[in-house]
PDB file of C-alpha atoms in Angstrom:
ATOM      1  CA  MET A   1      18.380  85.844 173.524  1.00 88.00           C
ATOM      2  CA  LYS A   2      19.336  83.070 171.098  1.00 93.00           C
ATOM      3  CA  ASP A   3      19.269  83.686 167.356  1.00 95.00           C
ATOM      4  CA  THR A   4      16.446  81.161 166.961  1.00 96.00           C
ATOM      5  CA  ALA A   5      14.382  83.062 169.521  1.00 97.00           C
ATOM      6  CA  VAL A   6      15.080  86.318 167.676  1.00 97.00           C
ATOM      7  CA  HIS A   7      13.881  84.813 164.405  1.00 95.00           C
ATOM      8  CA  PHE A   8      10.800  83.353 166.041  1.00 96.00           C
ATOM      9  CA  ASP A   9      10.005  86.654 167.719  1.00 96.00           C
ATOM     10  CA  GLN A  10      10.221  88.368 164.342  1.00 97.00           C
ATOM     11  CA  LEU A  11       7.722  85.870 162.906  1.00 96.00           C
ATOM     12  CA  VAL A  12       5.330  86.309 165.827  1.00 97.00           C
ATOM     13  CA  GLN A  13       5.531  90.085 165.610  1.00 97.00           C
ATOM     14  CA  ALA A  14       5.039  90.059 161.836  1.00 96.00           C
ATOM     15  CA  ARG A  15       2.112  87.623 161.775  1.00 97.00           C
ATOM     16  CA  ARG A  16      -1.149  89.475 161.370  1.00 97.00           C
ATOM     17  CA  SER A  17      -4.614  88.489 160.218  1.00 98.00           C
ATOM     18  CA  VAL A  18      -4.556  89.697 156.623  1.00 98.00           C
ATOM     19  CA  ARG A  19      -7.971  90.145 155.054  1.00 97.00           C
ATOM     20  CA  ILE A  20      -7.095  91.066 151.457  1.00 98.00           C
ATOM     21  CA  TYR A  21      -4.699  89.139 149.231  1.00 98.00           C
ATOM     22  CA  ASP A  22      -3.016  90.201 146.004  1.00 98.00           C
ATOM     23  CA  ALA A  23      -4.072  88.139 142.990  1.00 97.00           C
ATOM     24  CA  ASN A  24      -1.208  89.472 140.877  1.00 97.00           C
ATOM     25  CA  LEU A  25       1.692  88.423 143.094  1.00 97.00           C
ATOM     26  CA  PRO A  26       3.265  84.974 142.700  1.00 97.00           C
ATOM     27  CA  PHE A  27       2.120  82.304 145.125  1.00 98.00           C
ATOM     28  CA  ASP A  28       3.807  78.985 145.831  1.00 98.00           C
ATOM     29  CA  HIS A  29       1.069  76.427 146.490  1.00 98.00           C
ATOM     30  CA  GLU A  30       3.685  73.988 147.730  1.00 98.00           C
ATOM     31  CA  ALA A  31       4.224  76.353 150.674  1.00 98.00           C
ATOM     32  CA  VAL A  32       0.694  75.457 151.774  1.00 98.00           C
ATOM     33  CA  GLN A  33       1.469  71.742 151.590  1.00 98.00           C
ATOM     34  CA  ARG A  34       4.682  72.199 153.551  1.00 98.00           C
ATOM     35  CA  SER A  35       2.850  74.253 156.140  1.00 98.00           C
ATOM     36  CA  VAL A  36       0.036  71.738 156.551  1.00 98.00           C
ATOM     37  CA  GLU A  37       2.659  69.048 157.061  1.00 98.00           C
ATOM     38  CA  ARG A  38       4.214  71.212 159.767  1.00 98.00           C
ATOM     39  CA  GLY A  39       0.766  71.737 161.204  1.00 98.00           C
ATOM     40  CA  VAL A  40       0.302  68.025 161.875  1.00 98.00           C
ATOM     41  CA  LEU A  41       3.475  68.080 163.978  1.00 98.00           C
ATOM     42  CA  ALA A  42       1.638  70.152 166.583  1.00 98.00           C
ATOM     43  CA  PRO A  43       1.139  68.684 170.044  1.00 98.00           C
ATOM     44  CA  ASN A  44      -2.257  67.099 170.534  1.00 98.00           C
ATOM     45  CA  SER A  45      -4.142  65.235 173.224  1.00 97.00           C
ATOM     46  CA  SER A  46      -2.774  61.681 173.657  1.00 97.00           C
ATOM     47  CA  ASN A  47      -1.308  61.968 170.146  1.00 98.00           C
ATOM     48  CA  MET A  48      -4.722  60.904 168.823  1.00 98.00           C
ATOM     49  CA  GLN A  49      -4.470  63.366 165.900  1.00 98.00           C
ATOM     50  CA  LEU A  50      -8.224  63.709 165.563  1.00 98.00           C
ATOM     51  CA  TRP A  51      -8.042  66.253 162.781  1.00 98.00           C
ATOM     52  CA  GLU A  52      -8.197  66.617 159.023  1.00 98.00           C
ATOM     53  CA  PHE A  53      -7.054  69.407 156.703  1.00 98.00           C
ATOM     54  CA  TYR A  54      -8.733  70.249 153.403  1.00 98.00           C
ATOM     55  CA  ARG A  55      -6.972  72.459 150.884  1.00 98.00           C
ATOM     56  CA  VAL A  56      -9.449  74.343 148.729  1.00 98.00           C
ATOM     57  CA  LYS A  57      -7.541  75.259 145.552  1.00 97.00           C
ATOM     58  CA  SER A  58      -9.622  75.287 142.370  1.00 97.00           C
ATOM     59  CA  PRO A  59     -11.268  78.595 141.356  1.00 97.00           C
ATOM     60  CA  GLU A  60     -14.705  76.989 141.445  1.00 98.00           C
ATOM     61  CA  ALA A  61     -14.228  75.512 144.897  1.00 98.00           C
ATOM     62  CA  LEU A  62     -12.684  78.716 146.226  1.00 98.00           C
ATOM     63  CA  LYS A  63     -15.678  80.702 145.024  1.00 98.00           C
ATOM     64  CA  LYS A  64     -18.136  78.304 146.637  1.00 98.00           C
ATOM     65  CA  VAL A  65     -16.370  78.100 149.993  1.00 98.00           C
ATOM     66  CA  ALA A  66     -15.795  81.865 150.061  1.00 98.00           C
ATOM     67  CA  TRP A  67     -19.557  82.285 149.650  1.00 98.00           C
ATOM     68  CA  MET A  68     -20.021  79.907 152.592  1.00 98.00           C
ATOM     69  CA  CYS A  69     -17.639  82.149 154.539  1.00 98.00           C
ATOM     70  CA  MET A  70     -20.079  85.039 154.073  1.00 97.00           C
ATOM     71  CA  ASN A  71     -17.989  86.355 151.168  1.00 97.00           C
ATOM     72  CA  GLN A  72     -15.483  87.852 153.566  1.00 97.00           C
ATOM     73  CA  LYS A  73     -12.622  89.475 151.686  1.00 97.00           C
ATOM     74  CA  ALA A  74     -10.227  87.206 153.552  1.00 98.00           C
ATOM     75  CA  ALA A  75     -11.989  84.303 151.855  1.00 98.00           C
ATOM     76  CA  LYS A  76     -12.867  85.864 148.483  1.00 98.00           C
ATOM     77  CA  THR A  77      -9.321  87.027 147.752  1.00 98.00           C
ATOM     78  CA  SER A  78      -7.454  84.020 149.191  1.00 98.00           C
ATOM     79  CA  ARG A  79      -5.217  82.042 146.895  1.00 98.00           C
ATOM     80  CA  GLU A  80      -6.077  78.951 148.908  1.00 98.00           C
ATOM     81  CA  LEU A  81      -8.417  78.171 151.771  1.00 98.00           C
ATOM     82  CA  VAL A  82      -7.532  75.553 154.340  1.00 98.00           C
ATOM     83  CA  VAL A  83     -10.438  74.000 156.234  1.00 98.00           C
ATOM     84  CA  ILE A  84      -9.464  72.523 159.585  1.00 98.00           C
ATOM     85  CA  VAL A  85     -11.791  69.777 160.730  1.00 98.00           C
ATOM     86  CA  ALA A  86     -12.132  68.097 164.123  1.00 98.00           C
ATOM     87  CA  ARG A  87     -12.754  64.346 163.840  1.00 98.00           C
ATOM     88  CA  ARG A  88     -13.700  63.091 167.302  1.00 98.00           C
ATOM     89  CA  ASP A  89     -15.564  60.296 165.530  1.00 97.00           C
ATOM     90  CA  LEU A  90     -12.286  58.771 164.286  1.00 98.00           C
ATOM     91  CA  TRP A  91     -11.034  57.906 167.757  1.00 98.00           C
ATOM     92  CA  LYS A  92     -11.376  54.119 167.280  1.00 98.00           C
ATOM     93  CA  LYS A  93      -9.323  54.148 164.072  1.00 98.00           C
ATOM     94  CA  ARG A  94      -6.660  56.359 165.618  1.00 98.00           C
ATOM     95  CA  GLN A  95      -6.595  54.164 168.724  1.00 98.00           C
ATOM     96  CA  GLN A  96      -5.966  51.040 166.636  1.00 98.00           C
ATOM     97  CA  VAL A  97      -3.123  52.740 164.796  1.00 98.00           C
ATOM     98  CA  LEU A  98      -1.545  53.896 168.053  1.00 98.00           C
ATOM     99  CA  VAL A  99      -1.814  50.439 169.620  1.00 97.00           C
ATOM    100  CA  LYS A 100       0.184  49.094 166.662  1.00 97.00           C
ATOM    101  CA  GLU A 101       2.669  51.928 167.067  1.00 98.00           C
ATOM    102  CA  MET A 102       3.118  51.147 170.764  1.00 97.00           C
ATOM    103  CA  LYS A 103       3.874  47.520 169.868  1.00 96.00           C
ATOM    104  CA  ARG A 104       6.527  48.733 167.447  1.00 97.00           C
ATOM    105  CA  ALA A 105       7.956  51.329 169.835  1.00 96.00           C
ATOM    106  CA  TYR A 106       8.054  48.896 172.767  1.00 96.00           C
ATOM    107  CA  PRO A 107       8.971  45.449 171.366  1.00 95.00           C
ATOM    108  CA  ASP A 108       9.431  43.999 174.845  1.00 96.00           C
ATOM    109  CA  ALA A 109       5.768  43.567 175.759  1.00 94.00           C
ATOM    110  CA  ASP A 110       6.608  42.602 179.326  1.00 95.00           C
ATOM    111  CA  ALA A 111       8.592  45.761 180.069  1.00 96.00           C
ATOM    112  CA  LYS A 112       6.937  48.306 182.315  1.00 96.00           C
ATOM    113  CA  PRO A 113       6.875  51.133 179.680  1.00 95.00           C
ATOM    114  CA  ALA A 114       5.212  48.786 177.174  1.00 96.00           C
ATOM    115  CA  LYS A 115       2.564  47.701 179.652  1.00 97.00           C
ATOM    116  CA  ARG A 116       1.882  51.281 180.635  1.00 97.00           C
ATOM    117  CA  ALA A 117       1.542  52.424 177.013  1.00 97.00           C
ATOM    118  CA  MET A 118      -0.676  49.500 176.035  1.00 97.00           C
ATOM    119  CA  ASN A 119      -2.909  49.961 179.067  1.00 97.00           C
ATOM    120  CA  TYR A 120      -3.299  53.626 178.201  1.00 97.00           C
ATOM    121  CA  TYR A 121      -4.294  53.103 174.580  1.00 98.00           C
ATOM    122  CA  LYS A 122      -6.194  49.808 174.913  1.00 97.00           C
ATOM    123  CA  ASN A 123      -8.065  50.520 178.132  1.00 97.00           C
ATOM    124  CA  LEU A 124      -8.087  54.189 179.117  1.00 96.00           C
ATOM    125  CA  ILE A 125      -8.571  55.771 175.688  1.00 97.00           C
ATOM    126  CA  PRO A 126     -11.826  53.847 174.957  1.00 97.00           C
ATOM    127  CA  LYS A 127     -13.152  54.774 178.400  1.00 96.00           C
ATOM    128  CA  TYR A 128     -12.433  58.416 177.660  1.00 96.00           C
ATOM    129  CA  TYR A 129     -13.690  58.740 174.070  1.00 97.00           C
ATOM    130  CA  TRP A 130     -16.609  56.333 173.961  1.00 96.00           C
ATOM    131  CA  THR A 131     -20.014  57.957 174.364  1.00 95.00           C
ATOM    132  CA  ASP A 132     -23.571  56.684 174.290  1.00 96.00           C
ATOM    133  CA  TRP A 133     -26.516  58.433 172.696  1.00 95.00           C
ATOM    134  CA  LEU A 134     -27.645  60.177 175.895  1.00 97.00           C
ATOM    135  CA  ASP A 135     -24.076  60.645 177.169  1.00 97.00           C
ATOM    136  CA  LEU A 136     -24.952  58.755 180.340  1.00 97.00           C
ATOM    137  CA  TRP A 137     -21.422  57.341 180.415  1.00 97.00           C
ATOM    138  CA  GLY A 138     -20.109  60.903 180.386  1.00 97.00           C
ATOM    139  CA  ILE A 139     -22.316  61.826 183.341  1.00 96.00           C
ATOM    140  CA  ALA A 140     -21.148  58.723 185.226  1.00 96.00           C
ATOM    141  CA  LYS A 141     -17.519  59.675 184.626  1.00 96.00           C
ATOM    142  CA  LYS A 142     -18.116  63.215 185.880  1.00 95.00           C
ATOM    143  CA  ILE A 143     -19.669  61.829 189.080  1.00 96.00           C
ATOM    144  CA  PHE A 144     -16.758  59.435 189.549  1.00 95.00           C
ATOM    145  CA  TYR A 145     -14.218  62.201 188.966  1.00 95.00           C
ATOM    146  CA  PHE A 146     -15.971  64.422 191.499  1.00 95.00           C
ATOM    147  CA  PHE A 147     -15.702  61.896 194.300  1.00 95.00           C
ATOM    148  CA  ALA A 148     -12.213  60.736 193.305  1.00 94.00           C
ATOM    149  CA  GLY A 149     -11.155  64.373 193.257  1.00 96.00           C
ATOM    150  CA  LEU A 150     -12.066  64.792 196.922  1.00 96.00           C
ATOM    151  CA  ASN A 151      -8.880  62.953 197.873  1.00 94.00           C
ATOM    152  CA  GLY A 152      -6.483  64.501 195.390  1.00 95.00           C
ATOM    153  CA  PRO A 153      -5.971  66.004 191.944  1.00 96.00           C
ATOM    154  CA  MET A 154      -8.162  64.455 189.268  1.00 93.00           C
ATOM    155  CA  VAL A 155      -8.686  65.096 185.557  1.00 91.00           C
ATOM    156  CA  ARG A 156     -12.342  66.100 185.608  1.00 91.00           C
ATOM    157  CA  HIS A 157     -13.369  66.282 181.984  1.00 88.00           C
ATOM    158  CA  GLY A 158     -14.955  63.277 180.346  1.00 88.00           C
ATOM    159  CA  ASN A 159     -18.423  63.964 179.009  1.00 96.00           C
ATOM    160  CA  ARG A 160     -19.173  64.568 175.338  1.00 96.00           C
ATOM    161  CA  ALA A 161     -18.772  68.339 175.573  1.00 96.00           C
ATOM    162  CA  ASP A 162     -15.413  68.011 177.342  1.00 97.00           C
ATOM    163  CA  ILE A 163     -14.113  65.620 174.692  1.00 97.00           C
ATOM    164  CA  ARG A 164     -15.319  67.911 171.919  1.00 97.00           C
ATOM    165  CA  ILE A 165     -13.466  70.855 173.465  1.00 97.00           C
ATOM    166  CA  SER A 166     -10.311  68.777 173.822  1.00 97.00           C
ATOM    167  CA  VAL A 167     -10.346  67.782 170.144  1.00 98.00           C
ATOM    168  CA  HIS A 168     -10.950  71.379 169.046  1.00 98.00           C
ATOM    169  CA  LYS A 169      -8.039  72.580 171.197  1.00 98.00           C
ATOM    170  CA  SER A 170      -5.709  70.119 169.497  1.00 98.00           C
ATOM    171  CA  ALA A 171      -6.922  71.227 166.056  1.00 98.00           C
ATOM    172  CA  ALA A 172      -6.359  74.867 167.022  1.00 98.00           C
ATOM    173  CA  LEU A 173      -2.748  74.089 167.958  1.00 98.00           C
ATOM    174  CA  ALA A 174      -2.241  72.623 164.492  1.00 98.00           C
ATOM    175  CA  ALA A 175      -3.842  75.703 162.958  1.00 98.00           C
ATOM    176  CA  GLN A 176      -1.353  77.964 164.715  1.00 98.00           C
ATOM    177  CA  ASN A 177       1.537  75.812 163.506  1.00 98.00           C
ATOM    178  CA  PHE A 178       0.173  76.163 159.987  1.00 98.00           C
ATOM    179  CA  MET A 179      -0.187  79.944 160.174  1.00 98.00           C
ATOM    180  CA  MET A 180       3.265  80.491 161.644  1.00 98.00           C
ATOM    181  CA  SER A 181       4.729  78.254 158.944  1.00 98.00           C
ATOM    182  CA  MET A 182       2.993  80.241 156.221  1.00 98.00           C
ATOM    183  CA  LYS A 183       4.470  83.428 157.657  1.00 98.00           C
ATOM    184  CA  ALA A 184       7.905  81.805 157.618  1.00 98.00           C
ATOM    185  CA  GLU A 185       7.271  80.934 153.960  1.00 98.00           C
ATOM    186  CA  GLY A 186       6.634  84.616 153.240  1.00 98.00           C
ATOM    187  CA  TYR A 187       2.828  84.535 153.072  1.00 98.00           C
ATOM    188  CA  ASP A 188      -0.029  85.682 155.243  1.00 98.00           C
ATOM    189  CA  THR A 189      -3.130  84.068 156.689  1.00 98.00           C
ATOM    190  CA  CYS A 190      -6.458  84.832 158.306  1.00 98.00           C
ATOM    191  CA  PRO A 191      -8.367  82.351 160.481  1.00 98.00           C
ATOM    192  CA  MET A 192     -12.133  82.665 160.074  1.00 98.00           C
ATOM    193  CA  GLU A 193     -14.993  81.458 162.247  1.00 96.00           C
ATOM    194  CA  GLY A 194     -17.631  83.438 160.368  1.00 96.00           C
ATOM    195  CA  MET A 195     -18.843  80.648 158.128  1.00 97.00           C
ATOM    196  CA  ASP A 196     -21.717  78.301 157.366  1.00 98.00           C
ATOM    197  CA  ALA A 197     -20.178  75.139 158.793  1.00 98.00           C
ATOM    198  CA  LYS A 198     -23.167  73.045 157.742  1.00 98.00           C
ATOM    199  CA  ARG A 199     -22.762  73.968 154.074  1.00 98.00           C
ATOM    200  CA  ILE A 200     -18.994  73.513 154.210  1.00 98.00           C
ATOM    201  CA  LYS A 201     -19.453  70.033 155.696  1.00 98.00           C
ATOM    202  CA  LYS A 202     -21.837  69.143 152.902  1.00 98.00           C
ATOM    203  CA  PHE A 203     -19.515  70.561 150.237  1.00 98.00           C
ATOM    204  CA  LEU A 204     -16.589  68.527 151.601  1.00 98.00           C
ATOM    205  CA  ALA A 205     -18.816  65.452 152.028  1.00 98.00           C
ATOM    206  CA  LEU A 206     -17.925  65.220 155.707  1.00 98.00           C
ATOM    207  CA  PRO A 207     -19.779  62.864 158.026  1.00 97.00           C
ATOM    208  CA  ARG A 208     -22.320  64.193 160.502  1.00 96.00           C
ATOM    209  CA  LYS A 209     -20.028  64.042 163.536  1.00 96.00           C
ATOM    210  CA  ALA A 210     -17.159  65.911 161.875  1.00 98.00           C
ATOM    211  CA  GLU A 211     -16.879  69.554 162.929  1.00 98.00           C
ATOM    212  CA  VAL A 212     -15.350  72.459 161.047  1.00 98.00           C
ATOM    213  CA  VAL A 213     -13.030  74.256 163.462  1.00 98.00           C
ATOM    214  CA  MET A 214     -12.065  77.161 161.238  1.00 98.00           C
ATOM    215  CA  VAL A 215     -11.282  78.164 157.677  1.00 98.00           C
ATOM    216  CA  ILE A 216      -7.914  79.797 157.064  1.00 98.00           C
ATOM    217  CA  GLY A 217      -7.365  82.074 154.098  1.00 98.00           C
ATOM    218  CA  CYS A 218      -3.821  82.461 152.805  1.00 98.00           C
ATOM    219  CA  GLY A 219      -1.825  84.246 150.158  1.00 98.00           C
ATOM    220  CA  PRO A 220       0.452  87.242 149.570  1.00 98.00           C
ATOM    221  CA  ALA A 221      -0.899  90.271 151.394  1.00 98.00           C
ATOM    222  CA  ALA A 222      -2.347  93.114 149.362  1.00 98.00           C
ATOM    223  CA  GLU A 223      -2.092  96.778 150.272  1.00 95.00           C
ATOM    224  CA  GLY A 224      -4.703  97.555 152.896  1.00 96.00           C
ATOM    225  CA  GLY A 225      -5.014  93.906 153.885  1.00 96.00           C
ATOM    226  CA  ILE A 226      -4.340  94.724 157.533  1.00 96.00           C
ATOM    227  CA  TYR A 227      -7.281  96.760 158.744  1.00 95.00           C
ATOM    228  CA  SER A 228      -5.773  98.439 161.809  1.00 95.00           C
ATOM    229  CA  GLU A 229      -2.816  98.610 164.133  1.00 95.00           C
ATOM    230  CA  ARG A 230      -2.377  95.636 166.418  1.00 95.00           C
ATOM    231  CA  PHE A 231      -4.063  96.010 169.795  1.00 96.00           C
ATOM    232  CA  ARG A 232      -3.666  93.741 172.791  1.00 97.00           C
ATOM    233  CA  ILE A 233      -4.869  94.046 176.376  1.00 97.00           C
ATOM    234  CA  PRO A 234      -1.839  95.164 178.450  1.00 98.00           C
ATOM    235  CA  ASN A 235       0.346  92.253 179.544  1.00 98.00           C
ATOM    236  CA  ASP A 236      -0.024  93.067 183.227  1.00 97.00           C
ATOM    237  CA  GLN A 237      -3.747  92.396 182.904  1.00 98.00           C
ATOM    238  CA  VAL A 238      -3.387  88.966 181.336  1.00 98.00           C
ATOM    239  CA  ILE A 239       0.017  87.593 182.457  1.00 98.00           C
ATOM    240  CA  PHE A 240       0.441  86.663 186.097  1.00 98.00           C
ATOM    241  CA  GLU A 241       3.040  85.018 188.325  1.00 97.00           C
ATOM    242  CA  VAL A 242       2.137  82.734 191.199  1.00 96.00           C
TER     243      VAL A 242
END
């Protein structure tokens, strides 16, 4: 096993969800910034990057958001909270940016790679992300995919719920990047879903269609911050070869 794999394995083995943080130990807030920046390097669907990251730092804000996280110790004792937000509603802005990037990346507009990239972002992306109020377009796509899939493999997701899941999956990949980076920086984290997302959205002044994916507490672990030994379902019950 390569040295890099050994180091990564050590990080994976050491990462735990820590629920109590030590207020007396030093904490480098720049480690959070570096880790968020590593988070945005995560793979994501079509490179649309439909996410936002909010660092909650001030004592007043921390207290308020911790309350919105049901006053969990992982929130109350955190030195910072990072709110990960899914922004499906920003797809048009991201699409425009990526169209410009494709023009830069492929200066020869007549070349096959350029045409393929431009067709993808100018034509296919709007067809995938656009939705109407009743999601009738999503239903139409599902019907089309069903019949097209009778003759061969077909991507079958396309309604509003499918798109929402896709955006959340991409945000979760970024969250894992962030947490592994924080562990590499010498700190611990705890992802939380137990929260009042509606209040957090209002506190952060987020638009209606934005969705809070999770809140991640971080800081130096305190004694007793890990509640129990790690338990996982045996590998032979979850890992299979075909």
